[in-house]
Coordinates of C-alpha atoms in Angstrom, one line a residue:
X1 CA 144.0 -117.2 -40.7
X2 CA 140.8 -115.4 -41.5
X3 CA 139.2 -112.0 -41.8
X4 CA 140.7 -109.9 -39.0
X5 CA 140.9 -106.3 -37.6
X6 CA 143.9 -105.0 -35.6
X7 CA 144.6 -102.6 -32.9
X8 CA 148.0 -101.4 -31.6
X9 CA 147.5 -99.6 -28.3
X10 CA 149.5 -98.3 -25.3
X11 CA 149.5 -99.9 -21.9
X12 CA 146.9 -97.5 -20.5
X13 CA 144.3 -96.0 -22.9
X14 CA 143.4 -92.3 -22.6
X15 CA 139.8 -91.0 -22.4
X16 CA 138.5 -94.6 -22.0
X17 CA 135.3 -93.5 -20.4
X18 CA 134.5 -91.5 -23.6
X19 CA 135.5 -94.4 -25.8
X20 CA 133.2 -96.9 -24.0
X21 CA 130.3 -94.4 -24.1
X22 CA 130.8 -93.9 -27.9
X23 CA 131.0 -97.6 -28.5
X24 CA 127.8 -98.1 -26.5
X25 CA 126.0 -95.6 -28.7
X26 CA 127.4 -97.4 -31.8
X27 CA 126.0 -100.6 -30.3
X28 CA 122.5 -99.2 -30.2
X29 CA 122.7 -98.3 -33.9
X30 CA 124.2 -101.7 -34.9
X31 CA 121.5 -103.4 -32.8
X32 CA 118.8 -101.4 -34.6
X33 CA 120.0 -103.0 -37.9
X34 CA 118.9 -106.4 -36.4
X35 CA 122.4 -107.6 -35.5
X36 CA 122.4 -109.4 -32.2
X37 CA 125.3 -108.3 -30.0
X38 CA 125.8 -110.2 -26.7
X39 CA 128.5 -110.9 -24.0
X40 CA 132.0 -112.1 -24.8
X41 CA 131.2 -115.8 -25.1
X42 CA 128.4 -115.3 -27.7
X43 CA 125.8 -116.8 -25.4
X44 CA 122.2 -115.5 -26.1
X45 CA 120.6 -113.4 -23.4
X46 CA 123.9 -112.1 -22.1
X47 CA 124.9 -108.5 -22.2
X48 CA 127.8 -106.7 -23.8
X49 CA 130.0 -104.6 -21.5
X50 CA 130.8 -100.9 -22.1
X51 CA 132.3 -99.9 -18.8
X52 CA 135.1 -97.7 -17.4
X53 CA 137.4 -100.7 -17.3
X54 CA 136.7 -102.6 -20.5
X55 CA 134.7 -103.0 -23.7
X56 CA 133.6 -106.7 -24.2
X57 CA 131.2 -108.3 -26.7
X58 CA 130.6 -110.8 -29.4
X59 CA 127.9 -111.7 -31.9
X60 CA 125.2 -114.1 -30.8
X61 CA 125.6 -117.8 -31.4
X62 CA 121.9 -117.7 -32.1
X63 CA 121.5 -114.7 -34.4
X64 CA 117.9 -114.0 -35.2
X65 CA 117.1 -115.5 -38.6
X66 CA 116.7 -113.1 -41.4
X67 CA 118.9 -110.9 -43.6
X68 CA 122.0 -111.5 -41.6
X69 CA 121.8 -115.3 -41.7
X70 CA 122.3 -118.1 -44.3
X71 CA 122.2 -121.8 -44.1
X72 CA 125.4 -123.7 -44.9
X73 CA 129.1 -124.1 -43.9
X74 CA 131.2 -121.6 -45.9
X75 CA 134.6 -122.5 -44.5
X76 CA 137.1 -119.6 -43.8
X77 CA 135.2 -116.8 -45.5
X78 CA 136.5 -113.6 -47.2
X79 CA 134.6 -110.6 -48.6
X80 CA 134.2 -110.9 -52.4
X81 CA 135.9 -108.6 -54.8
X82 CA 133.3 -105.9 -55.2
X83 CA 134.7 -105.1 -58.7
X84 CA 133.4 -108.4 -60.0
X85 CA 129.8 -108.7 -61.2
X86 CA 127.5 -110.0 -58.5
X87 CA 125.0 -112.6 -59.7
X88 CA 121.4 -112.2 -58.6
X89 CA 121.0 -115.1 -56.2
X90 CA 119.7 -115.9 -52.7
X91 CA 123.1 -117.2 -51.8
X92 CA 125.7 -114.8 -50.2
X93 CA 128.5 -116.7 -52.0
X94 CA 130.2 -114.8 -54.9
X95 CA 133.3 -116.9 -55.5
X96 CA 135.9 -119.1 -53.7
X97 CA 139.4 -118.6 -52.4
X98 CA 141.6 -121.4 -51.0
X99 CA 140.2 -121.1 -47.5
X100 CA 136.5 -121.1 -48.3
X101 CA 133.7 -118.9 -49.8
X102 CA 134.0 -115.3 -50.8
X103 CA 130.8 -113.6 -49.6
X104 CA 129.0 -110.6 -51.0
X105 CA 127.5 -109.7 -47.7
X106 CA 128.1 -110.3 -44.0
X107 CA 126.3 -113.4 -42.7
X108 CA 125.9 -115.6 -39.7
X109 CA 126.2 -119.2 -41.0
X110 CA 123.4 -121.4 -39.7
X111 CA 122.4 -118.5 -37.4
X112 CA 125.7 -118.5 -35.6
X113 CA 126.8 -114.9 -35.4
X114 CA 129.6 -115.4 -32.8
X115 CA 133.3 -115.7 -33.4
X116 CA 136.2 -114.2 -31.5
X117 CA 135.5 -112.0 -28.5
X118 CA 136.2 -108.3 -28.9
X119 CA 137.9 -107.2 -25.7
X120 CA 139.5 -103.8 -25.2
X121 CA 140.6 -103.3 -21.6
X122 CA 141.5 -99.8 -20.3
X123 CA 144.8 -101.3 -19.1
X124 CA 146.6 -103.8 -21.4
X125 CA 147.0 -107.2 -19.7
X126 CA 150.7 -107.8 -20.0
X127 CA 151.7 -111.5 -20.2
X128 CA 154.9 -113.5 -21.0
X129 CA 154.5 -113.1 -24.7
X130 CA 153.6 -109.4 -24.7
X131 CA 156.1 -107.2 -26.4
X132 CA 155.7 -103.5 -27.1
X133 CA 156.7 -102.1 -30.5
X134 CA 159.0 -99.1 -31.1
X135 CA 156.1 -96.7 -30.2
X136 CA 155.4 -98.5 -27.0
X137 CA 152.2 -100.0 -28.3
X138 CA 150.9 -103.5 -27.8
X139 CA 149.3 -105.6 -30.5
X140 CA 145.6 -106.8 -30.2
X141 CA 143.3 -108.2 -32.8
X142 CA 139.8 -109.6 -33.3
X143 CA 139.2 -112.3 -36.0
X144 CA 135.5 -111.8 -37.0
X145 CA 135.1 -114.2 -39.9
X146 CA 133.0 -111.5 -41.6
X147 CA 130.1 -112.2 -39.3
X148 CA 127.7 -109.2 -38.8
X149 CA 129.0 -108.2 -35.3
X150 CA 132.2 -107.1 -37.0
X151 CA 130.6 -103.7 -37.8
X152 CA 130.7 -103.0 -34.0
X153 CA 134.3 -104.3 -33.8
X154 CA 135.3 -101.7 -36.4
X155 CA 133.4 -99.0 -34.6
X156 CA 135.1 -100.0 -31.3
X157 CA 138.6 -99.9 -32.8
X158 CA 137.9 -96.6 -34.5
X159 CA 136.5 -95.0 -31.4
X160 CA 139.6 -96.2 -29.4
X161 CA 141.9 -94.5 -31.9
X162 CA 139.7 -91.4 -32.0
X163 CA 140.1 -90.8 -28.2
X164 CA 143.7 -92.0 -28.0
X165 CA 145.7 -91.0 -31.1
X166 CA 148.7 -93.1 -30.0
X167 CA 146.7 -96.1 -31.2
X168 CA 146.9 -97.6 -34.7
X169 CA 144.0 -99.3 -36.4
X170 CA 144.4 -101.6 -39.5
X171 CA 142.5 -104.4 -41.1
X172 CA 142.3 -107.2 -43.6
X173 CA 139.3 -105.3 -45.0
X174 CA 139.3 -102.9 -48.0
X175 CA 138.0 -99.4 -47.7
X176 CA 134.5 -100.4 -48.9
X177 CA 134.2 -102.7 -45.9
X178 CA 134.7 -99.8 -43.5
X179 CA 132.1 -97.4 -44.9
X180 CA 129.2 -98.3 -42.7
X181 CA 131.3 -98.3 -39.5
X182 CA 132.8 -94.9 -40.4
X183 CA 129.2 -93.6 -41.0
X184 CA 128.0 -94.9 -37.7
X185 CA 130.9 -93.4 -35.7
X186 CA 130.6 -90.1 -37.5
X187 CA 126.9 -89.9 -36.5
X188 CA 127.7 -90.9 -32.8
X189 CA 130.6 -88.4 -32.5
X190 CA 128.9 -85.7 -34.6
X191 CA 132.2 -85.4 -36.6
X192 CA 132.8 -85.4 -40.3
X193 CA 133.2 -88.8 -42.1
X194 CA 136.5 -87.6 -43.8
X195 CA 138.0 -87.1 -40.3
X196 CA 137.0 -90.6 -39.2
X197 CA 138.5 -92.1 -42.4
X198 CA 141.9 -90.5 -41.4
X199 CA 141.9 -92.7 -38.3
X200 CA 142.6 -95.8 -40.4
X201 CA 146.3 -96.6 -41.0
X202 CA 146.1 -97.9 -44.5
X203 CA 143.4 -95.6 -46.0

């Protein structure tokens, strides 16, 4: 349970070199926002991977203090309903749901910006519980808990779909949550934002 993004993908991804390159360019933009992106385990001073074989990264467990951080334990967070009035406050909390706080912005609680590793291998790693759907796709996901690195997770899934249209991307997030990622990928690919939006299954 928790805020998650999903990818349904074939056994072998097409155009993976182009995908990895695009995600690396997105990484540079996300990093320029002040979001610390590191290796898969979230350890500071480790490097994300954008290679011909896999894309692998996480947020940093020691996110640089500032606009992306807040003190406190917020439980299992969820984005707030943007249609509700937002109170002027230094707190990112804008309500509660049964799992924890509803947040009006992405934050790394107590400077911990890490959560689940984003790992997209060129070739899907079949195991005993793997099962392809009717389209021959396998199911992957990344639970990000609305931590700042999730912007790059969205970019990575969108880029994967862009270069292999057999993939399907979906999310717990509403369209407003995807706006920044769509804008980043549109800039990297020099393609129109409305075409990037079409890559999303539910929008």
